[in-house]
Amino acid sequence: MLHSACYCQYPPTPSLKFCSASKARLSLHPSCAVGRKGHECLALHTQIRRRRSAIRSHSGRPIVTSASANLQTTFQPLITRDVTATVLAVVGAYVWVRLFDWLATKGVLEQTLSRKLVHITSGPLFVLTWPLFSAGSNACYFAAIVPLLNALRLVLVGTGLVKSEGTVKAVSRGGDRQELLRGPLFYVLIMTAVTVVFWRESPVGMMVLSLMCGGDGLADIIGRKYGTVKLPFNKAKSWAGSLAMFTGGAVMSLAFIALYTALGYFPYGVQVLLPTVLSTSLVACAVESLPINQIVDDNFSVPVITAVMGQFLLQAVQKSGGLL
């Protein structure tokens, strides 16, 4: 039995039907099958459409499925956490560098010492902020914003577009703003690359930053003060400075590996990676001691050789089954 104006099937069924009067996909109303007139069915369908339109108007966007809603519910907290962590890291990095800018300007710290303290501490403090970021796949890109902003700052000051006497004194060797475009700029760009490439997934990134920051920075401080015995193949370097680089880089690497293993990011134990860390530190120390720093900056050569050597040895450990 069919209505003359409403093609709703009789007897009632829970399936979805199309009413020719409204051309809308709606649930079958039982009364349509027991004598509802065509104009009454049309009125019912019109009422349902108006309710749907009201929902869309109230929300400001189309109705989403439960799967889309669940995805948005999961995704939004990740973004919020990453944005918050980025802001905290940026503010912390800015305050930290400005502190040394002020100390150098006031003469509290010698310019060379201030520069090296910034060199030694900035990288490790940045790595300590990584656990603040979410487990999302885009977290590393949010974290990379921090050194990228520092890179932008160095470019602006180094090119003279922004005047900052404190930054020049705290970061440069001899007070020349153009020095910011060499070693210091390499420093923050390497930090950016390590953040994106290695992130919290590989201890190689920890070794790269540790040897560049703790190793190379400590070598300069110790070498200047105690480096009376020079290397036979490079009179600008000393045995004391090279030993300080090896020790500082290795100790900092092992400390970060132990921390991130305890936090659950690395499946490696310190005892498993100890030979890798010591071997990589020794090679990086040898490269740093070569008389090539006038051609290739240490902030470039040391991280590159550390990354290559560390990755090679880590793969050897993995193939040998030396993972915990």
PDB file of N, CA and C in Angstrom, residues 216-255:
ATOM      1  N   ASP A 216      83.362  21.189  23.519  1.00  0.00           N
ATOM      2  CA  ASP A 216      84.086  22.268  22.858  1.00  0.00           C
ATOM      3  C   ASP A 216      84.162  23.509  23.741  1.00  0.00           C
ATOM      4  N   GLY A 217      83.078  23.808  24.441  1.00  0.00           N
ATOM      5  CA  GLY A 217      83.081  24.987  25.308  1.00  0.00           C
ATOM      6  C   GLY A 217      84.032  24.854  26.481  1.00  0.00           C
ATOM      7  N   LEU A 218      84.030  23.686  27.107  1.00  0.00           N
ATOM      8  CA  LEU A 218      84.919  23.459  28.239  1.00  0.00           C
ATOM      9  C   LEU A 218      86.381  23.424  27.804  1.00  0.00           C
ATOM     10  N   ALA A 219      86.649  22.929  26.606  1.00  0.00           N
ATOM     11  CA  ALA A 219      88.019  22.876  26.092  1.00  0.00           C
ATOM     12  C   ALA A 219      88.631  24.265  26.024  1.00  0.00           C
ATOM     13  N   ASP A 220      87.847  25.247  25.607  1.00  0.00           N
ATOM     14  CA  ASP A 220      88.363  26.609  25.483  1.00  0.00           C
ATOM     15  C   ASP A 220      88.678  27.204  26.856  1.00  0.00           C
ATOM     16  N   ILE A 221      87.785  27.009  27.821  1.00  0.00           N
ATOM     17  CA  ILE A 221      87.992  27.583  29.158  1.00  0.00           C
ATOM     18  C   ILE A 221      89.208  26.955  29.836  1.00  0.00           C
ATOM     19  N   ILE A 222      89.265  25.627  29.841  1.00  0.00           N
ATOM     20  CA  ILE A 222      90.377  24.931  30.499  1.00  0.00           C
ATOM     21  C   ILE A 222      91.675  25.155  29.737  1.00  0.00           C
ATOM     22  N   GLY A 223      91.594  25.140  28.421  1.00  0.00           N
ATOM     23  CA  GLY A 223      92.793  25.337  27.614  1.00  0.00           C
ATOM     24  C   GLY A 223      93.423  26.699  27.828  1.00  0.00           C
ATOM     25  N   ARG A 224      92.612  27.741  27.952  1.00  0.00           N
ATOM     26  CA  ARG A 224      93.147  29.081  28.172  1.00  0.00           C
ATOM     27  C   ARG A 224      93.839  29.208  29.529  1.00  0.00           C
ATOM     28  N   LYS A 225      93.309  28.503  30.523  1.00  0.00           N
ATOM     29  CA  LYS A 225      93.846  28.662  31.880  1.00  0.00           C
ATOM     30  C   LYS A 225      94.978  27.704  32.198  1.00  0.00           C
ATOM     31  N   TYR A 226      94.867  26.487  31.708  1.00  0.00           N
ATOM     32  CA  TYR A 226      95.861  25.474  32.075  1.00  0.00           C
ATOM     33  C   TYR A 226      96.609  24.903  30.865  1.00  0.00           C
ATOM     34  N   GLY A 227      96.361  25.421  29.707  1.00  0.00           N
ATOM     35  CA  GLY A 227      96.944  24.841  28.500  1.00  0.00           C
ATOM     36  C   GLY A 227      98.344  25.323  28.189  1.00  0.00           C
ATOM     37  N   THR A 228      99.271  25.054  29.086  1.00  0.00           N
ATOM     38  CA  THR A 228     100.663  25.464  28.856  1.00  0.00           C
ATOM     39  C   THR A 228     101.392  24.511  27.919  1.00  0.00           C
ATOM     40  N   VAL A 229     101.005  23.253  27.948  1.00  0.00           N
ATOM     41  CA  VAL A 229     101.647  22.259  27.077  1.00  0.00           C
ATOM     42  C   VAL A 229     100.806  22.125  25.809  1.00  0.00           C
ATOM     43  N   LYS A 230     101.378  22.564  24.701  1.00  0.00           N
ATOM     44  CA  LYS A 230     100.632  22.591  23.444  1.00  0.00           C
ATOM     45  C   LYS A 230     100.761  21.265  22.695  1.00  0.00           C
ATOM     46  N   LEU A 231      99.804  21.047  21.811  1.00  0.00           N
ATOM     47  CA  LEU A 231      99.860  19.864  20.953  1.00  0.00           C
ATOM     48  C   LEU A 231     100.980  20.030  19.931  1.00  0.00           C
ATOM     49  N   PRO A 232     101.693  18.979  19.624  1.00  0.00           N
ATOM     50  CA  PRO A 232     102.825  19.118  18.688  1.00  0.00           C
ATOM     51  C   PRO A 232     102.404  19.489  17.272  1.00  0.00           C
ATOM     52  N   PHE A 233     101.200  19.155  16.862  1.00  0.00           N
ATOM     53  CA  PHE A 233     100.752  19.441  15.499  1.00  0.00           C
ATOM     54  C   PHE A 233      99.843  20.661  15.414  1.00  0.00           C
ATOM     55  N   ASN A 234      99.545  21.287  16.568  1.00  0.00           N
ATOM     56  CA  ASN A 234      98.704  22.486  16.568  1.00  0.00           C
ATOM     57  C   ASN A 234      99.004  23.294  17.826  1.00  0.00           C
ATOM     58  N   LYS A 235      99.810  24.334  17.670  1.00  0.00           N
ATOM     59  CA  LYS A 235     100.224  25.135  18.815  1.00  0.00           C
ATOM     60  C   LYS A 235      99.107  25.998  19.387  1.00  0.00           C
ATOM     61  N   ALA A 236      97.988  26.065  18.687  1.00  0.00           N
ATOM     62  CA  ALA A 236      96.846  26.819  19.205  1.00  0.00           C
ATOM     63  C   ALA A 236      95.993  25.988  20.158  1.00  0.00           C
ATOM     64  N   LYS A 237      96.265  24.685  20.220  1.00  0.00           N
ATOM     65  CA  LYS A 237      95.521  23.782  21.088  1.00  0.00           C
ATOM     66  C   LYS A 237      96.473  23.176  22.125  1.00  0.00           C
ATOM     67  N   SER A 238      95.891  22.737  23.252  1.00  0.00           N
ATOM     68  CA  SER A 238      96.709  22.168  24.328  1.00  0.00           C
ATOM     69  C   SER A 238      96.183  20.803  24.734  1.00  0.00           C
ATOM     70  N   TRP A 239      97.035  20.051  25.421  1.00  0.00           N
ATOM     71  CA  TRP A 239      96.626  18.751  25.936  1.00  0.00           C
ATOM     72  C   TRP A 239      95.522  18.913  26.984  1.00  0.00           C
ATOM     73  N   ALA A 240      95.616  19.948  27.787  1.00  0.00           N
ATOM     74  CA  ALA A 240      94.602  20.182  28.828  1.00  0.00           C
ATOM     75  C   ALA A 240      93.242  20.474  28.204  1.00  0.00           C
ATOM     76  N   GLY A 241      93.231  21.296  27.158  1.00  0.00           N
ATOM     77  CA  GLY A 241      91.969  21.617  26.491  1.00  0.00           C
ATOM     78  C   GLY A 241      91.359  20.410  25.816  1.00  0.00           C
ATOM     79  N   SER A 242      92.183  19.600  25.160  1.00  0.00           N
ATOM     80  CA  SER A 242      91.671  18.403  24.494  1.00  0.00           C
ATOM     81  C   SER A 242      91.120  17.402  25.505  1.00  0.00           C
ATOM     82  N   LEU A 243      91.828  17.246  26.627  1.00  0.00           N
ATOM     83  CA  LEU A 243      91.338  16.338  27.667  1.00  0.00           C
ATOM     84  C   LEU A 243      90.022  16.834  28.245  1.00  0.00           C
ATOM     85  N   ALA A 244      89.912  18.154  28.413  1.00  0.00           N
ATOM     86  CA  ALA A 244      88.666  18.733  28.936  1.00  0.00           C
ATOM     87  C   ALA A 244      87.507  18.510  27.970  1.00  0.00           C
ATOM     88  N   MET A 245      87.788  18.615  26.682  1.00  0.00           N
ATOM     89  CA  MET A 245      86.726  18.382  25.695  1.00  0.00           C
ATOM     90  C   MET A 245      86.257  16.935  25.735  1.00  0.00           C
ATOM     91  N   PHE A 246      87.219  16.021  25.758  1.00  0.00           N
ATOM     92  CA  PHE A 246      86.857  14.604  25.796  1.00  0.00           C
ATOM     93  C   PHE A 246      86.043  14.283  27.051  1.00  0.00           C
ATOM     94  N   THR A 247      86.498  14.753  28.195  1.00  0.00           N
ATOM     95  CA  THR A 247      85.826  14.452  29.461  1.00  0.00           C
ATOM     96  C   THR A 247      84.468  15.124  29.546  1.00  0.00           C
ATOM     97  N   GLY A 248      84.433  16.416  29.228  1.00  0.00           N
ATOM     98  CA  GLY A 248      83.169  17.155  29.319  1.00  0.00           C
ATOM     99  C   GLY A 248      82.113  16.627  28.371  1.00  0.00           C
ATOM    100  N   GLY A 249      82.516  16.337  27.122  1.00  0.00           N
ATOM    101  CA  GLY A 249      81.553  15.830  26.145  1.00  0.00           C
ATOM    102  C   GLY A 249      81.043  14.452  26.496  1.00  0.00           C
ATOM    103  N   ALA A 250      81.942  13.570  26.953  1.00  0.00           N
ATOM    104  CA  ALA A 250      81.536  12.208  27.297  1.00  0.00           C
ATOM    105  C   ALA A 250      80.630  12.187  28.526  1.00  0.00           C
ATOM    106  N   VAL A 251      80.996  12.944  29.548  1.00  0.00           N
ATOM    107  CA  VAL A 251      80.198  12.970  30.785  1.00  0.00           C
ATOM    108  C   VAL A 251      78.808  13.542  30.525  1.00  0.00           C
ATOM    109  N   MET A 252      78.741  14.630  29.763  1.00  0.00           N
ATOM    110  CA  MET A 252      77.432  15.227  29.467  1.00  0.00           C
ATOM    111  C   MET A 252      76.582  14.283  28.616  1.00  0.00           C
ATOM    112  N   SER A 253      77.210  13.605  27.655  1.00  0.00           N
ATOM    113  CA  SER A 253      76.475  12.646  26.822  1.00  0.00           C
ATOM    114  C   SER A 253      75.879  11.533  27.671  1.00  0.00           C
ATOM    115  N   LEU A 254      76.690  10.957  28.544  1.00  0.00           N
ATOM    116  CA  LEU A 254      76.218   9.857  29.385  1.00  0.00           C
ATOM    117  C   LEU A 254      75.131  10.325  30.351  1.00  0.00           C
ATOM    118  N   ALA A 255      75.252  11.551  30.838  1.00  0.00           N
ATOM    119  CA  ALA A 255      74.234  12.074  31.760  1.00  0.00           C
ATOM    120  C   ALA A 255      72.886  12.219  31.051  1.00  0.00           C
TER     121      ALA A 255
END
